[in-house]
Amino acid sequence: MMLSVTQLAPVWVVEKAAAGEAGPAYILASRLGCLFRRISVDDLALDSDLKGRRAPGLILTSGVRSGYAALRAARKAECPVVWCVRGEARTAPMLRSLPFDLVVASSAAAVAPRFCPTLGPLSIVSPHLVARAGKAWQERLEHLPHPRVAVAVGEGAFRTEEEALLNGKKLAMMVNRYGGSVLLSVRGENRRSLTDAFITGLSSAFMLVWRKGEPDEDPTLGFMACSDCVVVAGGESPMLVEACVVDVPVFLMEREQDLRGARGRIALRLIEDRHLRILKDDFVPWPRSVLDEAGRVADIMKARWAL
């Protein structure tokens, strides 16, 4: 009988992250189904965590300084090390040549033995987390008529008040066509006046509104889990990825020609893989699978190292 690396030794997570933040290495470790330990990169650089402790059986890391500290520890422990790239990666040939056992990066590049591309950034949001949020919010949202449309608004959603107003009116007309309701969560806004204009445009539809900064908990996951479709406007790429974890149609309230930069490239990959569609004149569903890149990469690691 072969013992897995996690039975022989612990999993270490080595990355620098702000308080309360889940970095990509932590997110991936949380999906392995085994216990893991967070190790400070400063302690690791001083070798203090290698003395008097069981050596690790696997190290997950992100960031340049953390990555090289993890490599030194992995050489001493003779264990594999996985490096998770933060943000969008466009230098796949260089990443494939790095001395890690596996590099995980948001990239359009092809799969290689030591390179695992993902459609977007790894997200702490999982199908299990969405299901749990749905159970928590189901009773509170029972009074809202179907079809329910969850709308998540992030920064940069609208350029002008006129555009915001017109988008709100268009969405309200589509919802009212079916006698449904809107569950709106404003998770970020560059200018409050733009969001106000969007809400004014939506005012003819039955809706529930939450804005970041209000005392209640962020209901976005609960809204999405209890809705019949999701519409995303603006926000960074993690917001797009989180929306695609839900098992309903997901629409993007933007023009395809406006999709630029790293976020635009991720959005176009999600569209190409049928996880996302540009919102036009209807909420017509299509066959799509739930997006769970962290779970997929975790399964690859489990198979490779018998975790």
CSV table of C-alpha atoms in Angstrom, one decimal:
chain,number,residue,atom,x,y,z
A,1,MET,CA,0.0,0.0,0.0
A,2,MET,CA,1.4,3.4,-1.0
A,3,LEU,CA,1.1,6.2,1.5
A,4,SER,CA,0.3,9.7,0.1
A,5,VAL,CA,2.5,12.7,0.9
A,6,THR,CA,-0.1,14.1,3.3
A,7,GLN,CA,-0.1,10.9,5.3
A,8,LEU,CA,3.7,11.0,5.5
A,9,ALA,CA,4.1,14.7,6.2
A,10,PRO,CA,2.1,17.9,6.4
A,11,VAL,CA,1.2,20.4,3.7
A,12,TRP,CA,2.7,23.8,4.1
A,13,VAL,CA,1.3,27.1,2.6
A,14,VAL,CA,4.0,29.8,2.2
A,15,GLU,CA,2.8,33.1,0.9
A,16,LYS,CA,2.5,36.7,2.0
A,17,ALA,CA,-1.1,37.9,2.3
A,18,ALA,CA,-2.9,40.7,3.9
A,19,ALA,CA,-4.9,40.1,7.1
A,20,GLY,CA,-8.1,38.2,6.2
A,21,GLU,CA,-7.0,37.7,2.6
A,22,ALA,CA,-6.9,34.2,1.0
A,23,GLY,CA,-4.0,34.0,-1.4
A,24,PRO,CA,-4.0,31.5,-4.3
A,25,ALA,CA,-1.8,29.0,-2.5
A,26,TYR,CA,-4.2,29.0,0.5
A,27,ILE,CA,-7.2,28.7,-1.8
A,28,LEU,CA,-5.7,25.7,-3.5
A,29,ALA,CA,-4.6,24.1,-0.2
A,30,SER,CA,-8.2,24.5,1.2
A,31,ARG,CA,-9.5,22.3,-1.7
A,32,LEU,CA,-7.1,19.3,-1.1
A,33,GLY,CA,-9.2,17.8,1.6
A,34,CYS,CA,-6.4,17.5,4.1
A,35,LEU,CA,-5.0,19.6,6.9
A,36,PHE,CA,-2.4,22.2,6.1
A,37,ARG,CA,-0.2,24.7,7.9
A,38,ARG,CA,0.5,28.3,7.1
A,39,ILE,CA,4.2,29.1,7.4
A,40,SER,CA,5.6,32.7,7.6
A,41,VAL,CA,8.1,33.4,4.8
A,42,ASP,CA,10.3,35.2,7.2
A,43,ASP,CA,10.5,32.2,9.5
A,44,LEU,CA,11.1,30.0,6.6
A,45,ALA,CA,13.9,32.2,5.3
A,46,LEU,CA,15.6,31.8,8.7
A,47,ASP,CA,15.1,28.0,8.6
A,48,SER,CA,13.3,28.3,12.0
A,49,ASP,CA,10.4,26.2,10.8
A,50,LEU,CA,12.5,23.4,9.6
A,51,LYS,CA,14.1,22.8,13.0
A,52,GLY,CA,12.2,20.6,15.5
A,53,ARG,CA,9.3,20.0,13.2
A,54,ARG,CA,8.2,17.3,10.7
A,55,ALA,CA,9.4,18.2,7.3
A,56,PRO,CA,6.7,19.0,4.8
A,57,GLY,CA,5.4,16.5,2.2
A,58,LEU,CA,4.2,19.3,-0.1
A,59,ILE,CA,4.6,23.0,-0.2
A,60,LEU,CA,2.2,25.5,-1.9
A,61,THR,CA,3.4,29.0,-2.4
A,62,SER,CA,2.8,32.3,-4.3
A,63,GLY,CA,4.9,35.4,-4.8
A,64,VAL,CA,8.5,35.7,-5.8
A,65,ARG,CA,10.2,35.9,-2.3
A,66,SER,CA,7.9,33.2,-0.9
A,67,GLY,CA,8.5,31.0,-3.9
A,68,TYR,CA,12.3,31.0,-3.6
A,69,ALA,CA,12.1,30.5,0.2
A,70,ALA,CA,9.7,27.6,-0.5
A,71,LEU,CA,12.2,26.1,-3.0
A,72,ARG,CA,15.0,26.1,-0.5
A,73,ALA,CA,12.8,24.4,2.1
A,74,ALA,CA,11.6,21.9,-0.5
A,75,ARG,CA,15.1,20.9,-1.4
A,76,LYS,CA,15.9,20.2,2.2
A,77,ALA,CA,12.7,18.3,2.7
A,78,GLU,CA,12.9,16.6,-0.7
A,79,CYS,CA,9.2,17.3,-1.4
A,80,PRO,CA,7.3,18.8,-4.3
A,81,VAL,CA,6.5,22.5,-4.4
A,82,VAL,CA,3.6,24.1,-6.3
A,83,TRP,CA,3.9,27.8,-7.3
A,84,CYS,CA,0.6,29.8,-7.8
A,85,VAL,CA,1.0,32.9,-10.0
A,86,ARG,CA,-1.0,35.9,-8.8
A,87,GLY,CA,-2.9,37.8,-11.6
A,88,GLU,CA,-2.8,37.1,-15.3
A,89,ALA,CA,0.3,35.4,-16.7
A,90,ARG,CA,1.4,36.1,-20.3
A,91,THR,CA,4.9,34.6,-20.2
A,92,ALA,CA,4.0,30.9,-20.2
A,93,PRO,CA,7.4,29.7,-21.8
A,94,MET,CA,9.3,31.3,-18.9
A,95,LEU,CA,6.9,29.9,-16.3
A,96,ARG,CA,7.3,26.4,-17.7
A,97,SER,CA,11.1,26.7,-17.2
A,98,LEU,CA,11.0,27.6,-13.5
A,99,PRO,CA,12.3,25.0,-11.1
A,100,PHE,CA,8.9,24.2,-9.5
A,101,ASP,CA,7.2,20.9,-9.7
A,102,LEU,CA,4.0,22.6,-10.9
A,103,VAL,CA,3.2,26.2,-11.8
A,104,VAL,CA,-0.5,27.2,-11.7
A,105,ALA,CA,-1.4,30.4,-13.5
A,106,SER,CA,-4.3,32.2,-15.2
A,107,SER,CA,-3.3,31.9,-18.8
A,108,ALA,CA,-4.4,31.0,-22.3
A,109,ALA,CA,-1.3,28.9,-22.9
A,110,ALA,CA,-1.4,25.1,-23.4
A,111,VAL,CA,-1.1,22.6,-20.6
A,112,ALA,CA,2.4,21.2,-20.0
A,113,PRO,CA,3.8,18.6,-17.5
A,114,ARG,CA,4.8,21.2,-15.0
A,115,PHE,CA,2.4,24.0,-16.1
A,116,CYS,CA,-1.3,24.1,-15.3
A,117,PRO,CA,-3.2,27.0,-16.9
A,118,THR,CA,-6.5,28.2,-15.5
A,119,LEU,CA,-9.4,30.2,-17.1
A,120,GLY,CA,-9.1,32.9,-14.4
A,121,PRO,CA,-7.7,33.5,-10.9
A,122,LEU,CA,-8.3,30.8,-8.3
A,123,SER,CA,-11.3,31.7,-6.1
A,124,ILE,CA,-12.2,30.7,-2.5
A,125,VAL,CA,-15.8,30.5,-3.8
A,126,SER,CA,-16.7,26.8,-4.5
A,127,PRO,CA,-19.9,25.0,-5.4
A,128,HIS,CA,-20.2,23.9,-1.8
A,129,LEU,CA,-19.9,27.5,-0.5
A,130,VAL,CA,-22.6,28.6,-3.0
A,131,ALA,CA,-24.9,25.8,-1.9
A,132,ARG,CA,-24.4,26.8,1.7
A,133,ALA,CA,-25.2,30.5,0.9
A,134,GLY,CA,-28.3,29.4,-0.9
A,135,LYS,CA,-29.6,27.5,2.1
A,136,ALA,CA,-28.9,30.5,4.3
A,137,TRP,CA,-30.8,32.9,2.1
A,138,GLN,CA,-33.5,30.8,0.7
A,139,GLU,CA,-36.1,31.5,3.3
A,140,ARG,CA,-35.3,35.3,3.4
A,141,LEU,CA,-35.9,35.6,-0.3
A,142,GLU,CA,-39.0,33.5,-0.6
A,143,HIS,CA,-41.2,36.6,-1.1
A,144,LEU,CA,-39.4,37.6,-4.3
A,145,PRO,CA,-41.1,36.4,-7.6
A,146,HIS,CA,-39.4,34.2,-10.1
A,147,PRO,CA,-37.5,34.5,-12.4
A,148,ARG,CA,-35.0,36.1,-10.1
A,149,VAL,CA,-32.1,38.0,-11.6
A,150,ALA,CA,-29.1,38.4,-9.4
A,151,VAL,CA,-27.1,41.5,-10.5
A,152,ALA,CA,-23.6,42.1,-9.2
A,153,VAL,CA,-22.2,45.6,-9.8
A,154,GLY,CA,-18.5,46.3,-9.4
A,155,GLU,CA,-16.1,49.2,-10.0
A,156,GLY,CA,-16.0,50.5,-13.6
A,157,ALA,CA,-19.5,49.1,-14.5
A,158,PHE,CA,-20.6,52.4,-16.2
A,159,ARG,CA,-18.9,55.3,-17.9
A,160,THR,CA,-21.6,57.9,-17.8
A,161,GLU,CA,-24.9,58.4,-15.9
A,162,GLU,CA,-26.8,58.2,-19.2
A,163,GLU,CA,-25.3,54.7,-19.9
A,164,ALA,CA,-26.1,53.6,-16.4
A,165,LEU,CA,-29.7,54.8,-16.6
A,166,LEU,CA,-30.2,53.1,-20.0
A,167,ASN,CA,-28.8,49.8,-18.9
A,168,GLY,CA,-31.0,49.9,-15.8
A,169,LYS,CA,-34.1,50.6,-17.9
A,170,LYS,CA,-33.2,47.8,-20.4
A,171,LEU,CA,-32.7,45.3,-17.6
A,172,ALA,CA,-35.9,46.3,-15.9
A,173,MET,CA,-37.9,45.9,-19.1
A,174,MET,CA,-36.4,42.4,-19.6
A,175,VAL,CA,-37.3,41.4,-16.0
A,176,ASN,CA,-40.8,42.8,-16.2
A,177,ARG,CA,-41.5,40.9,-19.4
A,178,TYR,CA,-41.5,37.8,-17.2
A,179,GLY,CA,-42.9,39.3,-14.0
A,180,GLY,CA,-39.7,38.6,-12.2
A,181,SER,CA,-37.5,40.4,-9.7
A,182,VAL,CA,-34.0,41.8,-9.3
A,183,LEU,CA,-31.5,41.0,-6.4
A,184,LEU,CA,-28.9,43.8,-6.7
A,185,SER,CA,-25.6,43.8,-4.9
A,186,VAL,CA,-23.3,46.8,-5.4
A,187,ARG,CA,-19.8,45.5,-4.5
A,188,GLY,CA,-17.9,48.5,-5.7
A,189,GLU,CA,-18.5,51.8,-7.4
A,190,ASN,CA,-16.1,54.5,-8.7
A,191,ARG,CA,-18.8,57.2,-8.6
A,192,ARG,CA,-22.0,56.8,-6.5
A,193,SER,CA,-23.9,58.9,-9.0
A,194,LEU,CA,-23.4,56.3,-11.7
A,195,THR,CA,-24.9,53.5,-9.5
A,196,ASP,CA,-27.7,55.8,-8.4
A,197,ALA,CA,-28.6,56.3,-12.1
A,198,PHE,CA,-28.6,52.5,-12.7
A,199,ILE,CA,-30.9,51.9,-9.7
A,200,THR,CA,-33.2,54.7,-11.0
A,201,GLY,CA,-33.4,52.9,-14.3
A,202,LEU,CA,-34.2,49.7,-12.5
A,203,SER,CA,-36.9,51.3,-10.4
A,204,SER,CA,-39.8,49.9,-12.4
A,205,ALA,CA,-38.8,46.4,-11.5
A,206,PHE,CA,-39.4,44.7,-8.2
A,207,MET,CA,-36.0,44.6,-6.5
A,208,LEU,CA,-33.9,44.2,-3.4
A,209,VAL,CA,-30.8,46.3,-3.1
A,210,TRP,CA,-27.6,45.9,-1.0
A,211,ARG,CA,-24.6,48.3,-1.3
A,212,LYS,CA,-21.1,47.8,0.0
A,213,GLY,CA,-20.7,49.7,3.3
A,214,GLU,CA,-24.1,48.8,4.6
A,215,PRO,CA,-24.1,47.0,8.0
A,216,ASP,CA,-25.5,43.7,6.7
A,217,GLU,CA,-23.3,40.9,5.4
A,218,ASP,CA,-22.5,40.8,1.7
A,219,PRO,CA,-25.4,38.8,0.3
A,220,THR,CA,-24.0,38.4,-3.3
A,221,LEU,CA,-23.5,34.6,-3.0
A,222,GLY,CA,-26.9,34.1,-1.5
A,223,PHE,CA,-28.5,36.2,-4.2
A,224,MET,CA,-26.8,34.3,-6.9
A,225,ALA,CA,-27.6,30.9,-5.4
A,226,CYS,CA,-31.3,31.7,-5.1
A,227,SER,CA,-31.7,33.2,-8.6
A,228,ASP,CA,-32.5,31.9,-12.0
A,229,CYS,CA,-29.7,33.8,-13.7
A,230,VAL,CA,-26.8,36.1,-12.9
A,231,VAL,CA,-25.8,39.4,-14.5
A,232,VAL,CA,-22.4,40.9,-13.8
A,233,ALA,CA,-21.5,44.6,-14.5
A,234,GLY,CA,-17.9,45.8,-14.0
A,235,GLY,CA,-15.7,44.6,-11.2
A,236,GLU,CA,-12.4,42.8,-11.3
A,237,SER,CA,-11.8,39.3,-12.9
A,238,PRO,CA,-12.4,37.5,-9.5
A,239,MET,CA,-16.0,38.7,-9.6
A,240,LEU,CA,-16.5,37.2,-13.0
A,241,VAL,CA,-15.0,33.9,-11.8
A,242,GLU,CA,-17.1,33.8,-8.7
A,243,ALA,CA,-20.3,34.4,-10.7
A,244,CYS,CA,-19.5,31.4,-13.0
A,245,VAL,CA,-19.4,29.0,-10.0
A,246,VAL,CA,-23.2,29.2,-9.8
A,247,ASP,CA,-25.2,26.6,-11.8
A,248,VAL,CA,-27.4,29.1,-13.7
A,249,PRO,CA,-26.8,31.2,-16.9
A,250,VAL,CA,-24.3,34.0,-16.3
A,251,PHE,CA,-24.4,37.2,-18.4
A,252,LEU,CA,-22.0,40.1,-18.7
A,253,MET,CA,-23.5,43.6,-19.0
A,254,GLU,CA,-20.8,44.9,-21.3
A,255,ARG,CA,-20.0,45.2,-25.0
A,256,GLU,CA,-17.5,42.6,-26.3
A,257,GLN,CA,-15.4,45.3,-28.0
A,258,ASP,CA,-14.9,47.0,-24.6
A,259,LEU,CA,-13.3,44.0,-23.0
A,260,ARG,CA,-9.6,44.9,-22.7
A,261,GLY,CA,-6.6,44.2,-20.5
A,262,ALA,CA,-6.2,41.2,-18.2
A,263,ARG,CA,-9.8,41.2,-17.2
A,264,GLY,CA,-10.9,41.4,-20.8
A,265,ARG,CA,-8.8,38.4,-21.7
A,266,ILE,CA,-10.2,36.4,-18.9
A,267,ALA,CA,-13.8,37.4,-19.8
A,268,LEU,CA,-13.2,36.4,-23.5
A,269,ARG,CA,-11.8,33.0,-22.4
A,270,LEU,CA,-14.9,32.5,-20.2
A,271,ILE,CA,-17.1,33.4,-23.1
A,272,GLU,CA,-15.2,31.0,-25.4
A,273,ASP,CA,-15.6,28.2,-22.9
A,274,ARG,CA,-19.4,28.9,-22.7
A,275,HIS,CA,-19.3,29.9,-19.0
A,276,LEU,CA,-20.4,33.4,-19.8
A,277,ARG,CA,-22.4,35.3,-22.4
A,278,ILE,CA,-22.8,39.0,-23.3
A,279,LEU,CA,-26.3,40.2,-22.2
A,280,LYS,CA,-28.4,41.2,-25.2
A,281,ASP,CA,-32.2,41.1,-25.2
A,282,ASP,CA,-33.1,38.0,-23.3
A,283,PHE,CA,-32.1,35.6,-20.5
A,284,VAL,CA,-32.1,32.5,-22.8
A,285,PRO,CA,-30.2,29.7,-21.0
A,286,TRP,CA,-27.6,27.4,-22.6
A,287,PRO,CA,-25.8,24.3,-21.5
A,288,ARG,CA,-22.9,25.2,-19.3
A,289,SER,CA,-20.8,23.5,-16.6
A,290,VAL,CA,-20.0,25.0,-13.2
A,291,LEU,CA,-16.7,26.7,-13.2
A,292,ASP,CA,-14.4,25.5,-10.4
A,293,GLU,CA,-10.8,26.0,-11.4
A,294,ALA,CA,-9.4,25.5,-7.8
A,295,GLY,CA,-11.3,22.2,-7.5
A,296,ARG,CA,-10.0,21.1,-10.9
A,297,VAL,CA,-6.4,21.9,-10.1
A,298,ALA,CA,-6.7,20.3,-6.7
A,299,ASP,CA,-7.9,17.1,-8.4
A,300,ILE,CA,-4.9,17.2,-10.7
A,301,MET,CA,-2.6,17.5,-7.7
A,302,LYS,CA,-4.4,14.7,-5.8
A,303,ALA,CA,-3.9,12.4,-8.8
A,304,ARG,CA,-0.2,13.3,-9.3
A,305,TRP,CA,0.9,13.0,-5.7
A,306,ALA,CA,-1.7,10.6,-4.3
A,307,LEU,CA,-3.0,13.2,-1.8
